Structure formats: structure tokens, C-alpha cells
Amino acid sequence: MSIQVTGLVKQYGTQTAVNHISFQASAGDVVGFLGPNGAGKSTTMKIITGYLAADSGSVQVCGIDISKEPLAAKRKIGYLPEANPLYYDMYVKEYLGFIAGVHGIEEPAKAIGRVLELTGLGPEAHKKTGQLSKGYKQRVGLAAALIHDPEVLILDEPTSGLDPNQIVEIRHVIRLQGAHKTVLFSSHILQEVEAICDRVLVINKGNIVANDRLVNLQQDQNGNHILHVQFNEAVELDVLERLQTVFQIDRVNETGFRLHTSNPELVRKHLLNLAVAYNLQIISLQSEKNSLEQIFRSLTTVG
């Protein structure tokens, strides 16, 4: 596992920020880390990256214990914190050269060129970081996190301050990195998480309240799915009652139905066979999913 968190605890005085949490992530995982403000996201990320010590529990990054071998573990990590630390008097290219030197990169010019292109910073490379907009400052922070080609990326609100076009571009960068790295990133833009992640971690009041693939979280409470099917013509209910694994059928109108099933893929196949057998035309077939916003609110709203 690229990230292995076990029994992590962090307290600030009498307040428990992180309460015995455990999770893991492997190479190729892009994991959305969600939670309300103050839930423990940034604290957890700081502990994983070695910027903050845990009170108890352990973190291993690529098999290296962050508390026992912090330098070795940090070489595996690229970190963009929520408060993006930059030297505003340094030029972008100069700053990235400084970061490359900290990592001891053998071919710094090549590494700098790679991340400038990757993050779209080329036109801004000869400006001082203090002259950049907030969105471009975020890009500089992301470039610094990527410059040593780490195996693990920890990104705390990576698209903060970016305009919609920039968000799409950085989202593409994260997807590309997620193909061969482990990416753990937090965001309050839930549509962004839905667009990038297959898996979601939700933390609330220091506790992990969800850790699953997004598709599983979007099922109903019994693990079932709902399919919406619309035909081009009127269909009798007894025709659809032939479908296997469908345990409830709701008629929406003369040509439309909601099908409750435990096996949506099987129902899709059977619907196609049924349409051929009865000379029916299916004009739409789609899943009804709980939005990530609904899931988030149900897991984190005090009530």
C-alpha cells in the first residue's frame, strides 16, 4: 500500500481532531477526502506528510514509517497544503529551481520544464510569484509538489482560487497523475470529486464515516439500485414483471418506469432482450443515483 494509516489519533488540548482513524490507498487510487470545516482533513494530511506528529497510531508511506524515517518517507510524497507556502520575491522558475535543489534532482532544468508544461505555467515562468493571481499561485504550489515525481500526492484544496477553465485543466493533471500515483486530495467542490474520484473518504468530527467506492455510496440504504427506463410506446406492467432481480416496479407514466433491482447490469441485458422479443423501442435507460452532495449531507449533518 502506498498509504497505510492505522489507529491515528491527534488531540489539541481537550479537543480530539482525529479519532483512531484507519484507511489505506494504493498506486492508481485517486481518493477524495471530504468533510466539513474542522472535521480533521487537514490535520490528517499534515500527519501523513510528516508536518505534524500524531499522538498515537502510525502512518506508512510506500512501506516507510513517517515517524521513524521521515526524510525517506517525504521523498515519496508531493504535498500541496491548504495554505500554499511560496516565496513571493522569487521568480516562478527560480522558485521551482530552489525546490528542485531541496530534493537533490539531478537534472533540474528538465524537471522544471516538465512541471511548467504540466501545470500550464510556461507563460508565467519569468514573473515573481507575488505578482501572480491566486489561481496561478496554486499552480506553482502544484508544480512544486510534482517536481520530484513522487509516488504519493497529498493535495489539500488544490483548485482553490482557480477559475472554471483552470479547474478543468488541473483536474486533467490530477487524473493523469492518478494513473500511476496514489492521490489523496480534499475539496469542497463536490462535483470535482465526482468527476475525478472512484473512491471517497468522508471524515466528520475526527471519525471516518464513509470509505468506499463512489458507485457503492450512491446505492440506496439496502445496497439496491434504481433504473429509469423509457419506451417509445405504451408497455403493459406484466411484460416488465418478467425481468429477473427486479423486486419493485413503479410506473412513472404510460411509457416510463422505475425498476428497483439488486443487479442493474443483469437487468440492462434482460431489458434489451425483452425489447427485441416484444418489438419495443427503448429511448432512454439510466441509473438513479444519490448525488455526492446528498451523501455528504446525510453523513455529516447534525440532526
PDB file of C-alpha atoms in Angstrom:
ATOM      1  CA  MET A   1       0.000   0.000   0.000  1.00  0.00           C
ATOM      2  CA  SER A   2       1.272   3.492  -0.829  1.00  0.00           C
ATOM      3  CA  ILE A   3      -0.580   4.991   2.142  1.00  0.00           C
ATOM      4  CA  GLN A   4      -1.353   2.952   5.256  1.00  0.00           C
ATOM      5  CA  VAL A   5      -2.965   4.827   8.154  1.00  0.00           C
ATOM      6  CA  THR A   6      -3.613   2.813  11.313  1.00  0.00           C
ATOM      7  CA  GLY A   7      -5.339   3.958  14.511  1.00  0.00           C
ATOM      8  CA  LEU A   8      -4.389   7.617  14.058  1.00  0.00           C
ATOM      9  CA  VAL A   9      -5.143   9.971  16.967  1.00  0.00           C
ATOM     10  CA  LYS A  10      -4.471  13.702  17.324  1.00  0.00           C
ATOM     11  CA  GLN A  11      -5.731  15.931  20.117  1.00  0.00           C
ATOM     12  CA  TYR A  12      -5.486  19.659  20.693  1.00  0.00           C
ATOM     13  CA  GLY A  13      -5.998  20.057  24.397  1.00  0.00           C
ATOM     14  CA  THR A  14      -9.375  18.533  25.162  1.00  0.00           C
ATOM     15  CA  GLN A  15     -10.472  18.511  21.518  1.00  0.00           C
ATOM     16  CA  THR A  16      -9.978  15.313  19.535  1.00  0.00           C
ATOM     17  CA  ALA A  17      -9.209  16.350  15.954  1.00  0.00           C
ATOM     18  CA  VAL A  18      -8.547  12.818  14.660  1.00  0.00           C
ATOM     19  CA  ASN A  19     -10.085   9.872  16.489  1.00  0.00           C
ATOM     20  CA  HIS A  20      -8.488   6.436  15.884  1.00  0.00           C
ATOM     21  CA  ILE A  21      -8.901   6.541  12.109  1.00  0.00           C
ATOM     22  CA  SER A  22      -7.568   3.888   9.729  1.00  0.00           C
ATOM     23  CA  PHE A  23      -7.538   3.667   5.937  1.00  0.00           C
ATOM     24  CA  GLN A  24      -5.265   2.738   3.050  1.00  0.00           C
ATOM     25  CA  ALA A  25      -4.699   3.667  -0.574  1.00  0.00           C
ATOM     26  CA  SER A  26      -2.717   2.036  -3.373  1.00  0.00           C
ATOM     27  CA  ALA A  27      -0.998   3.173  -6.551  1.00  0.00           C
ATOM     28  CA  GLY A  28      -3.614   4.171  -9.130  1.00  0.00           C
ATOM     29  CA  ASP A  29      -6.082   5.302  -6.453  1.00  0.00           C
ATOM     30  CA  VAL A  30      -7.463   8.849  -6.659  1.00  0.00           C
ATOM     31  CA  VAL A  31      -9.225   9.286  -3.339  1.00  0.00           C
ATOM     32  CA  GLY A  32     -11.442  12.249  -2.497  1.00  0.00           C
ATOM     33  CA  PHE A  33     -11.069  13.246   1.162  1.00  0.00           C
ATOM     34  CA  LEU A  34     -14.218  15.064   2.270  1.00  0.00           C
ATOM     35  CA  GLY A  35     -15.557  16.561   5.455  1.00  0.00           C
ATOM     36  CA  PRO A  36     -16.952  19.781   6.932  1.00  0.00           C
ATOM     37  CA  ASN A  37     -14.593  22.520   8.082  1.00  0.00           C
ATOM     38  CA  GLY A  38     -12.854  21.378  11.262  1.00  0.00           C
ATOM     39  CA  ALA A  39     -13.577  17.700  10.617  1.00  0.00           C
ATOM     40  CA  GLY A  40      -9.897  16.673  10.691  1.00  0.00           C
ATOM     41  CA  LYS A  41      -8.961  16.573   6.986  1.00  0.00           C
ATOM     42  CA  SER A  42      -6.011  18.967   7.049  1.00  0.00           C
ATOM     43  CA  THR A  43      -4.744  17.539  10.339  1.00  0.00           C
ATOM     44  CA  THR A  44      -4.747  14.038   8.859  1.00  0.00           C
ATOM     45  CA  MET A  45      -2.940  15.227   5.731  1.00  0.00           C
ATOM     46  CA  LYS A  46      -0.310  17.033   7.803  1.00  0.00           C
ATOM     47  CA  ILE A  47       0.327  13.873   9.817  1.00  0.00           C
ATOM     48  CA  ILE A  48       0.621  11.728   6.678  1.00  0.00           C
ATOM     49  CA  THR A  49       3.187  14.141   5.227  1.00  0.00           C
ATOM     50  CA  GLY A  50       5.186  14.401   8.448  1.00  0.00           C
ATOM     51  CA  TYR A  51       4.445  18.076   9.091  1.00  0.00           C
ATOM     52  CA  LEU A  52       2.596  17.197  12.277  1.00  0.00           C
ATOM     53  CA  ALA A  53       3.207  14.415  14.788  1.00  0.00           C
ATOM     54  CA  ALA A  54       0.366  12.091  15.780  1.00  0.00           C
ATOM     55  CA  ASP A  55      -0.391  11.411  19.446  1.00  0.00           C
ATOM     56  CA  SER A  56      -0.761   7.709  18.637  1.00  0.00           C
ATOM     57  CA  GLY A  57      -1.220   5.395  15.682  1.00  0.00           C
ATOM     58  CA  SER A  58       1.012   5.003  12.652  1.00  0.00           C
ATOM     59  CA  VAL A  59       1.386   6.150   9.052  1.00  0.00           C
ATOM     60  CA  GLN A  60       3.367   4.303   6.419  1.00  0.00           C
ATOM     61  CA  VAL A  61       4.118   5.827   3.035  1.00  0.00           C
ATOM     62  CA  CYS A  62       5.314   3.273   0.469  1.00  0.00           C
ATOM     63  CA  GLY A  63       6.129   0.968   3.367  1.00  0.00           C
ATOM     64  CA  ILE A  64       8.141   3.614   5.274  1.00  0.00           C
ATOM     65  CA  ASP A  65       7.036   4.725   8.743  1.00  0.00           C
ATOM     66  CA  ILE A  66       6.755   8.525   8.620  1.00  0.00           C
ATOM     67  CA  SER A  67       7.630   8.898  12.320  1.00  0.00           C
ATOM     68  CA  LYS A  68      10.700   6.640  12.195  1.00  0.00           C
ATOM     69  CA  GLU A  69      12.167   7.579   8.794  1.00  0.00           C
ATOM     70  CA  PRO A  70      10.653  10.985   7.997  1.00  0.00           C
ATOM     71  CA  LEU A  71      13.136  12.029   5.299  1.00  0.00           C
ATOM     72  CA  ALA A  72      12.874   8.743   3.411  1.00  0.00           C
ATOM     73  CA  ALA A  73       9.069   8.894   3.556  1.00  0.00           C
ATOM     74  CA  LYS A  74       8.927  12.546   2.481  1.00  0.00           C
ATOM     75  CA  ARG A  75      10.958  11.757  -0.629  1.00  0.00           C
ATOM     76  CA  LYS A  76       7.971   9.681  -1.739  1.00  0.00           C
ATOM     77  CA  ILE A  77       5.447  12.494  -1.169  1.00  0.00           C
ATOM     78  CA  GLY A  78       4.378  15.561  -3.103  1.00  0.00           C
ATOM     79  CA  TYR A  79       2.367  17.883  -0.839  1.00  0.00           C
ATOM     80  CA  LEU A  80       0.278  20.937  -1.628  1.00  0.00           C
ATOM     81  CA  PRO A  81      -1.005  22.271   1.714  1.00  0.00           C
ATOM     82  CA  GLU A  82      -4.138  24.351   2.141  1.00  0.00           C
ATOM     83  CA  ALA A  83      -2.018  27.431   2.940  1.00  0.00           C
ATOM     84  CA  ASN A  84       0.231  27.351  -0.119  1.00  0.00           C
ATOM     85  CA  PRO A  85       3.714  28.471   1.083  1.00  0.00           C
ATOM     86  CA  LEU A  86       5.571  30.474  -1.585  1.00  0.00           C
ATOM     87  CA  TYR A  87       8.463  32.929  -1.602  1.00  0.00           C
ATOM     88  CA  TYR A  88       6.817  35.926  -3.242  1.00  0.00           C
ATOM     89  CA  ASP A  89      10.112  37.648  -4.114  1.00  0.00           C
ATOM     90  CA  MET A  90      11.314  34.666  -6.152  1.00  0.00           C
ATOM     91  CA  TYR A  91      10.543  34.228  -9.829  1.00  0.00           C
ATOM     92  CA  VAL A  92       8.451  31.152 -10.696  1.00  0.00           C
ATOM     93  CA  LYS A  93      11.293  29.392 -12.479  1.00  0.00           C
ATOM     94  CA  GLU A  94      13.728  30.417  -9.738  1.00  0.00           C
ATOM     95  CA  TYR A  95      11.412  29.065  -7.037  1.00  0.00           C
ATOM     96  CA  LEU A  96      10.985  25.744  -8.804  1.00  0.00           C
ATOM     97  CA  GLY A  97      14.765  25.572  -9.184  1.00  0.00           C
ATOM     98  CA  PHE A  98      15.084  26.094  -5.436  1.00  0.00           C
ATOM     99  CA  ILE A  99      12.600  23.267  -4.748  1.00  0.00           C
ATOM    100  CA  ALA A 100      14.436  21.022  -7.215  1.00  0.00           C
ATOM    101  CA  GLY A 101      17.636  21.718  -5.280  1.00  0.00           C
ATOM    102  CA  VAL A 102      15.981  20.806  -1.981  1.00  0.00           C
ATOM    103  CA  HIS A 103      15.047  17.433  -3.485  1.00  0.00           C
ATOM    104  CA  GLY A 104      18.507  16.955  -4.989  1.00  0.00           C
ATOM    105  CA  ILE A 105      17.155  16.455  -8.513  1.00  0.00           C
ATOM    106  CA  GLU A 106      19.988  15.618 -10.904  1.00  0.00           C
ATOM    107  CA  GLU A 107      18.540  17.321 -13.986  1.00  0.00           C
ATOM    108  CA  PRO A 108      16.670  20.310 -12.532  1.00  0.00           C
ATOM    109  CA  ALA A 109      16.142  22.134 -15.858  1.00  0.00           C
ATOM    110  CA  LYS A 110      14.423  19.072 -17.322  1.00  0.00           C
ATOM    111  CA  ALA A 111      12.229  18.647 -14.220  1.00  0.00           C
ATOM    112  CA  ILE A 112      11.302  22.342 -14.206  1.00  0.00           C
ATOM    113  CA  GLY A 113      10.356  22.256 -17.884  1.00  0.00           C
ATOM    114  CA  ARG A 114       8.189  19.186 -17.304  1.00  0.00           C
ATOM    115  CA  VAL A 115       6.136  20.684 -14.462  1.00  0.00           C
ATOM    116  CA  LEU A 116       5.840  24.094 -16.155  1.00  0.00           C
ATOM    117  CA  GLU A 117       4.229  22.378 -19.131  1.00  0.00           C
ATOM    118  CA  LEU A 118       2.143  20.049 -16.986  1.00  0.00           C
ATOM    119  CA  THR A 119       0.613  22.873 -14.922  1.00  0.00           C
ATOM    120  CA  GLY A 120       0.368  25.445 -17.727  1.00  0.00           C
ATOM    121  CA  LEU A 121       2.813  27.831 -16.053  1.00  0.00           C
ATOM    122  CA  GLY A 122       5.081  28.400 -19.048  1.00  0.00           C
ATOM    123  CA  PRO A 123       3.868  31.956 -19.830  1.00  0.00           C
ATOM    124  CA  GLU A 124       4.260  32.931 -16.160  1.00  0.00           C
ATOM    125  CA  ALA A 125       7.685  31.348 -15.582  1.00  0.00           C
ATOM    126  CA  HIS A 126       9.566  34.679 -15.587  1.00  0.00           C
ATOM    127  CA  LYS A 127       7.207  36.507 -13.223  1.00  0.00           C
ATOM    128  CA  LYS A 128       7.629  36.805  -9.482  1.00  0.00           C
ATOM    129  CA  THR A 129       5.254  34.518  -7.604  1.00  0.00           C
ATOM    130  CA  GLY A 130       3.944  37.537  -5.686  1.00  0.00           C
ATOM    131  CA  GLN A 131       2.709  39.044  -8.960  1.00  0.00           C
ATOM    132  CA  LEU A 132       0.571  36.039  -9.836  1.00  0.00           C
ATOM    133  CA  SER A 133      -3.166  35.635  -9.315  1.00  0.00           C
ATOM    134  CA  LYS A 134      -4.313  33.220  -6.629  1.00  0.00           C
ATOM    135  CA  GLY A 135      -5.083  30.597  -9.267  1.00  0.00           C
ATOM    136  CA  TYR A 136      -1.591  30.748 -10.725  1.00  0.00           C
ATOM    137  CA  LYS A 137      -0.066  30.656  -7.246  1.00  0.00           C
ATOM    138  CA  GLN A 138      -1.945  27.386  -6.749  1.00  0.00           C
ATOM    139  CA  ARG A 139      -0.410  26.112  -9.971  1.00  0.00           C
ATOM    140  CA  VAL A 140       3.066  26.982  -8.681  1.00  0.00           C
ATOM    141  CA  GLY A 141       2.346  25.031  -5.490  1.00  0.00           C
ATOM    142  CA  LEU A 142       1.162  22.042  -7.526  1.00  0.00           C
ATOM    143  CA  ALA A 143       4.251  22.242  -9.758  1.00  0.00           C
ATOM    144  CA  ALA A 144       6.458  22.241  -6.641  1.00  0.00           C
ATOM    145  CA  ALA A 145       4.611  19.177  -5.331  1.00  0.00           C
ATOM    146  CA  LEU A 146       5.174  17.348  -8.634  1.00  0.00           C
ATOM    147  CA  ILE A 147       8.726  18.371  -9.456  1.00  0.00           C
ATOM    148  CA  HIS A 148      10.450  15.324  -7.904  1.00  0.00           C
ATOM    149  CA  ASP A 149       7.927  12.916  -9.498  1.00  0.00           C
ATOM    150  CA  PRO A 150       6.679  11.499  -6.171  1.00  0.00           C
ATOM    151  CA  GLU A 151       4.787   8.227  -5.786  1.00  0.00           C
ATOM    152  CA  VAL A 152       2.196   9.805  -3.478  1.00  0.00           C
ATOM    153  CA  LEU A 153       0.399  13.137  -3.926  1.00  0.00           C
ATOM    154  CA  ILE A 154      -1.335  14.828  -0.986  1.00  0.00           C
ATOM    155  CA  LEU A 155      -3.362  17.788  -2.241  1.00  0.00           C
ATOM    156  CA  ASP A 156      -5.303  19.972   0.194  1.00  0.00           C
ATOM    157  CA  GLU A 157      -7.829  22.054  -1.784  1.00  0.00           C
ATOM    158  CA  PRO A 158      -5.712  22.013  -4.979  1.00  0.00           C
ATOM    159  CA  THR A 159      -8.194  24.043  -7.066  1.00  0.00           C
ATOM    160  CA  SER A 160      -8.801  26.781  -4.504  1.00  0.00           C
ATOM    161  CA  GLY A 161      -8.959  30.144  -6.267  1.00  0.00           C
ATOM    162  CA  LEU A 162      -8.970  28.735  -9.800  1.00  0.00           C
ATOM    163  CA  ASP A 163     -11.477  29.859 -12.401  1.00  0.00           C
ATOM    164  CA  PRO A 164     -13.678  27.222 -14.134  1.00  0.00           C
ATOM    165  CA  ASN A 165     -11.278  26.788 -17.068  1.00  0.00           C
ATOM    166  CA  GLN A 166      -8.293  26.388 -14.748  1.00  0.00           C
ATOM    167  CA  ILE A 167     -10.205  23.854 -12.646  1.00  0.00           C
ATOM    168  CA  VAL A 168     -10.795  21.698 -15.721  1.00  0.00           C
ATOM    169  CA  GLU A 169      -7.075  21.876 -16.600  1.00  0.00           C
ATOM    170  CA  ILE A 170      -5.873  20.983 -13.087  1.00  0.00           C
ATOM    171  CA  ARG A 171      -8.496  18.235 -12.887  1.00  0.00           C
ATOM    172  CA  HIS A 172      -6.935  16.771 -16.026  1.00  0.00           C
ATOM    173  CA  VAL A 173      -3.477  16.940 -14.405  1.00  0.00           C
ATOM    174  CA  ILE A 174      -4.745  15.121 -11.309  1.00  0.00           C
ATOM    175  CA  ARG A 175      -6.343  12.406 -13.460  1.00  0.00           C
ATOM    176  CA  LEU A 176      -3.085  11.912 -15.356  1.00  0.00           C
ATOM    177  CA  GLN A 177      -1.093  11.636 -12.127  1.00  0.00           C
ATOM    178  CA  GLY A 178      -3.663   9.254 -10.674  1.00  0.00           C
ATOM    179  CA  ALA A 179      -2.962   6.722 -13.419  1.00  0.00           C
ATOM    180  CA  HIS A 180       0.326   5.728 -11.768  1.00  0.00           C
ATOM    181  CA  LYS A 181       0.480   7.533  -8.418  1.00  0.00           C
ATOM    182  CA  THR A 182      -1.582   7.484  -5.241  1.00  0.00           C
ATOM    183  CA  VAL A 183      -3.530  10.747  -4.962  1.00  0.00           C
ATOM    184  CA  LEU A 184      -5.338  11.863  -1.801  1.00  0.00           C
ATOM    185  CA  PHE A 185      -6.994  15.227  -2.203  1.00  0.00           C
ATOM    186  CA  SER A 186      -9.541  17.268  -0.321  1.00  0.00           C
ATOM    187  CA  SER A 187     -12.047  19.591  -1.915  1.00  0.00           C
ATOM    188  CA  HIS A 188     -15.264  21.386  -1.071  1.00  0.00           C
ATOM    189  CA  ILE A 189     -16.268  21.262  -4.748  1.00  0.00           C
ATOM    190  CA  LEU A 190     -18.219  18.015  -4.719  1.00  0.00           C
ATOM    191  CA  GLN A 191     -18.763  17.952  -8.497  1.00  0.00           C
ATOM    192  CA  GLU A 192     -14.983  17.945  -8.843  1.00  0.00           C
ATOM    193  CA  VAL A 193     -14.696  14.881  -6.614  1.00  0.00           C
ATOM    194  CA  GLU A 194     -17.429  13.108  -8.588  1.00  0.00           C
ATOM    195  CA  ALA A 195     -15.595  13.887 -11.830  1.00  0.00           C
ATOM    196  CA  ILE A 196     -12.174  12.642 -10.682  1.00  0.00           C
ATOM    197  CA  CYS A 197     -12.593  10.013  -7.973  1.00  0.00           C
ATOM    198  CA  ASP A 198     -13.684   6.425  -7.911  1.00  0.00           C
ATOM    199  CA  ARG A 199     -13.335   6.321  -4.142  1.00  0.00           C
ATOM    200  CA  VAL A 200     -14.337   8.690  -1.359  1.00  0.00           C
ATOM    201  CA  LEU A 201     -13.289   9.062   2.273  1.00  0.00           C
ATOM    202  CA  VAL A 202     -15.600  11.146   4.468  1.00  0.00           C
ATOM    203  CA  ILE A 203     -14.457  12.348   7.885  1.00  0.00           C
ATOM    204  CA  ASN A 204     -16.726  14.025  10.421  1.00  0.00           C
ATOM    205  CA  LYS A 205     -15.728  15.190  13.915  1.00  0.00           C
ATOM    206  CA  GLY A 206     -12.470  13.269  13.629  1.00  0.00           C
ATOM    207  CA  ASN A 207     -14.109   9.972  12.649  1.00  0.00           C
ATOM    208  CA  ILE A 208     -14.188   8.216   9.281  1.00  0.00           C
ATOM    209  CA  VAL A 209     -17.900   7.912   8.462  1.00  0.00           C
ATOM    210  CA  ALA A 210     -17.527   6.583   4.904  1.00  0.00           C
ATOM    211  CA  ASN A 211     -14.759   4.830   2.984  1.00  0.00           C
ATOM    212  CA  ASP A 212     -15.981   3.257  -0.222  1.00  0.00           C
ATOM    213  CA  ARG A 213     -16.188   3.461  -3.977  1.00  0.00           C
ATOM    214  CA  LEU A 214     -18.459   6.266  -5.076  1.00  0.00           C
ATOM    215  CA  VAL A 215     -20.712   3.896  -7.024  1.00  0.00           C
ATOM    216  CA  ASN A 216     -21.366   1.916  -3.819  1.00  0.00           C
ATOM    217  CA  LEU A 217     -22.147   5.043  -1.798  1.00  0.00           C
ATOM    218  CA  GLN A 218     -24.669   6.031  -4.440  1.00  0.00           C
ATOM    219  CA  GLN A 219     -26.781   2.926  -3.830  1.00  0.00           C
ATOM    220  CA  ASP A 220     -29.779   3.098  -1.547  1.00  0.00           C
ATOM    221  CA  GLN A 221     -29.551   2.066   2.127  1.00  0.00           C
ATOM    222  CA  ASN A 222     -30.170  -1.601   1.240  1.00  0.00           C
ATOM    223  CA  GLY A 223     -27.484  -1.681  -1.444  1.00  0.00           C
ATOM    224  CA  ASN A 224     -30.048  -1.649  -4.262  1.00  0.00           C
ATOM    225  CA  HIS A 225     -30.199   0.370  -7.475  1.00  0.00           C
ATOM    226  CA  ILE A 226     -32.965   2.129  -9.358  1.00  0.00           C
ATOM    227  CA  LEU A 227     -33.068   2.139 -13.160  1.00  0.00           C
ATOM    228  CA  HIS A 228     -35.212   4.562 -15.154  1.00  0.00           C
ATOM    229  CA  VAL A 229     -36.420   3.105 -18.449  1.00  0.00           C
ATOM    230  CA  GLN A 230     -38.445   4.992 -21.040  1.00  0.00           C
ATOM    231  CA  PHE A 231     -40.011   3.236 -24.009  1.00  0.00           C
ATOM    232  CA  ASN A 232     -41.241   4.747 -27.244  1.00  0.00           C
ATOM    233  CA  GLU A 233     -44.622   3.104 -26.822  1.00  0.00           C
ATOM    234  CA  ALA A 234     -47.026   2.071 -24.056  1.00  0.00           C
ATOM    235  CA  VAL A 235     -45.932  -1.076 -22.204  1.00  0.00           C
ATOM    236  CA  GLU A 236     -48.026  -3.347 -20.009  1.00  0.00           C
ATOM    237  CA  LEU A 237     -46.724  -3.872 -16.491  1.00  0.00           C
ATOM    238  CA  ASP A 238     -46.849  -7.679 -16.747  1.00  0.00           C
ATOM    239  CA  VAL A 239     -44.222  -7.549 -19.523  1.00  0.00           C
ATOM    240  CA  LEU A 240     -41.670  -5.948 -17.183  1.00  0.00           C
ATOM    241  CA  GLU A 241     -42.574  -8.328 -14.357  1.00  0.00           C
ATOM    242  CA  ARG A 242     -40.681 -10.987 -16.333  1.00  0.00           C
ATOM    243  CA  LEU A 243     -37.380  -9.254 -15.517  1.00  0.00           C
ATOM    244  CA  GLN A 244     -35.164 -11.173 -13.096  1.00  0.00           C
ATOM    245  CA  THR A 245     -33.777  -9.476  -9.926  1.00  0.00           C
ATOM    246  CA  VAL A 246     -36.383  -6.666 -10.203  1.00  0.00           C
ATOM    247  CA  PHE A 247     -38.323  -6.641  -6.949  1.00  0.00           C
ATOM    248  CA  GLN A 248     -40.322  -3.428  -7.400  1.00  0.00           C
ATOM    249  CA  ILE A 249     -41.670  -1.605 -10.464  1.00  0.00           C
ATOM    250  CA  ASP A 250     -43.025   1.954 -10.299  1.00  0.00           C
ATOM    251  CA  ARG A 251     -44.947   3.217 -13.296  1.00  0.00           C
ATOM    252  CA  VAL A 252     -43.984   6.844 -13.976  1.00  0.00           C
ATOM    253  CA  ASN A 253     -46.262   7.255 -16.986  1.00  0.00           C
ATOM    254  CA  GLU A 254     -47.622   5.150 -19.840  1.00  0.00           C
ATOM    255  CA  THR A 255     -44.168   4.587 -21.311  1.00  0.00           C
ATOM    256  CA  GLY A 256     -41.806   5.124 -18.341  1.00  0.00           C
ATOM    257  CA  PHE A 257     -40.895   3.006 -15.306  1.00  0.00           C
ATOM    258  CA  ARG A 258     -38.594   2.960 -12.275  1.00  0.00           C
ATOM    259  CA  LEU A 259     -37.109  -0.516 -11.710  1.00  0.00           C
ATOM    260  CA  HIS A 260     -35.693  -1.434  -8.273  1.00  0.00           C
ATOM    261  CA  THR A 261     -33.008  -4.113  -8.549  1.00  0.00           C
ATOM    262  CA  SER A 262     -30.002  -5.626  -6.812  1.00  0.00           C
ATOM    263  CA  ASN A 263     -28.295  -6.324 -10.153  1.00  0.00           C
ATOM    264  CA  PRO A 264     -28.604  -3.378 -12.575  1.00  0.00           C
ATOM    265  CA  GLU A 265     -26.231  -4.812 -15.187  1.00  0.00           C
ATOM    266  CA  LEU A 266     -28.270  -8.014 -15.471  1.00  0.00           C
ATOM    267  CA  VAL A 267     -31.489  -6.001 -15.774  1.00  0.00           C
ATOM    268  CA  ARG A 268     -29.996  -3.876 -18.549  1.00  0.00           C
ATOM    269  CA  LYS A 269     -29.202  -7.032 -20.548  1.00  0.00           C
ATOM    270  CA  HIS A 270     -32.629  -8.530 -19.924  1.00  0.00           C
ATOM    271  CA  LEU A 271     -34.340  -5.271 -20.926  1.00  0.00           C
ATOM    272  CA  LEU A 272     -32.601  -5.349 -24.280  1.00  0.00           C
ATOM    273  CA  ASN A 273     -33.672  -8.961 -24.826  1.00  0.00           C
ATOM    274  CA  LEU A 274     -37.209  -8.070 -23.758  1.00  0.00           C
ATOM    275  CA  ALA A 275     -37.307  -5.143 -26.181  1.00  0.00           C
ATOM    276  CA  VAL A 276     -36.324  -7.440 -29.062  1.00  0.00           C
ATOM    277  CA  ALA A 277     -38.830 -10.141 -28.057  1.00  0.00           C
ATOM    278  CA  TYR A 278     -41.761  -7.714 -27.782  1.00  0.00           C
ATOM    279  CA  ASN A 279     -40.686  -5.322 -30.559  1.00  0.00           C
ATOM    280  CA  LEU A 280     -40.254  -2.416 -28.132  1.00  0.00           C
ATOM    281  CA  GLN A 281     -38.025   0.611 -28.560  1.00  0.00           C
ATOM    282  CA  ILE A 282     -36.089   1.829 -25.511  1.00  0.00           C
ATOM    283  CA  ILE A 283     -35.448   5.555 -25.855  1.00  0.00           C
ATOM    284  CA  SER A 284     -33.629   6.039 -22.526  1.00  0.00           C
ATOM    285  CA  LEU A 285     -32.164   3.854 -19.798  1.00  0.00           C
ATOM    286  CA  GLN A 286     -30.265   5.393 -16.888  1.00  0.00           C
ATOM    287  CA  SER A 287     -29.433   4.853 -13.242  1.00  0.00           C
ATOM    288  CA  GLU A 288     -30.870   6.965 -10.473  1.00  0.00           C
ATOM    289  CA  LYS A 289     -28.023   7.885  -8.147  1.00  0.00           C
ATOM    290  CA  ASN A 290     -27.751   9.754  -4.915  1.00  0.00           C
ATOM    291  CA  SER A 291     -25.652  12.822  -5.616  1.00  0.00           C
ATOM    292  CA  LEU A 292     -22.434  13.237  -3.666  1.00  0.00           C
ATOM    293  CA  GLU A 293     -23.977  16.307  -2.065  1.00  0.00           C
ATOM    294  CA  GLN A 294     -26.863  14.191  -0.721  1.00  0.00           C
ATOM    295  CA  ILE A 295     -24.421  11.562   0.552  1.00  0.00           C
ATOM    296  CA  PHE A 296     -22.189  14.197   2.166  1.00  0.00           C
ATOM    297  CA  ARG A 297     -25.087  15.905   3.937  1.00  0.00           C
ATOM    298  CA  SER A 298     -26.539  12.632   5.204  1.00  0.00           C
ATOM    299  CA  LEU A 299     -23.165  11.647   6.701  1.00  0.00           C
ATOM    300  CA  THR A 300     -22.134  14.995   8.187  1.00  0.00           C
ATOM    301  CA  THR A 301     -25.305  16.920   9.082  1.00  0.00           C
ATOM    302  CA  VAL A 302     -26.050  17.113  12.776  1.00  0.00           C
ATOM    303  CA  GLY A 303     -29.637  16.248  13.355  1.00  0.00           C
TER     304      GLY A 303
END
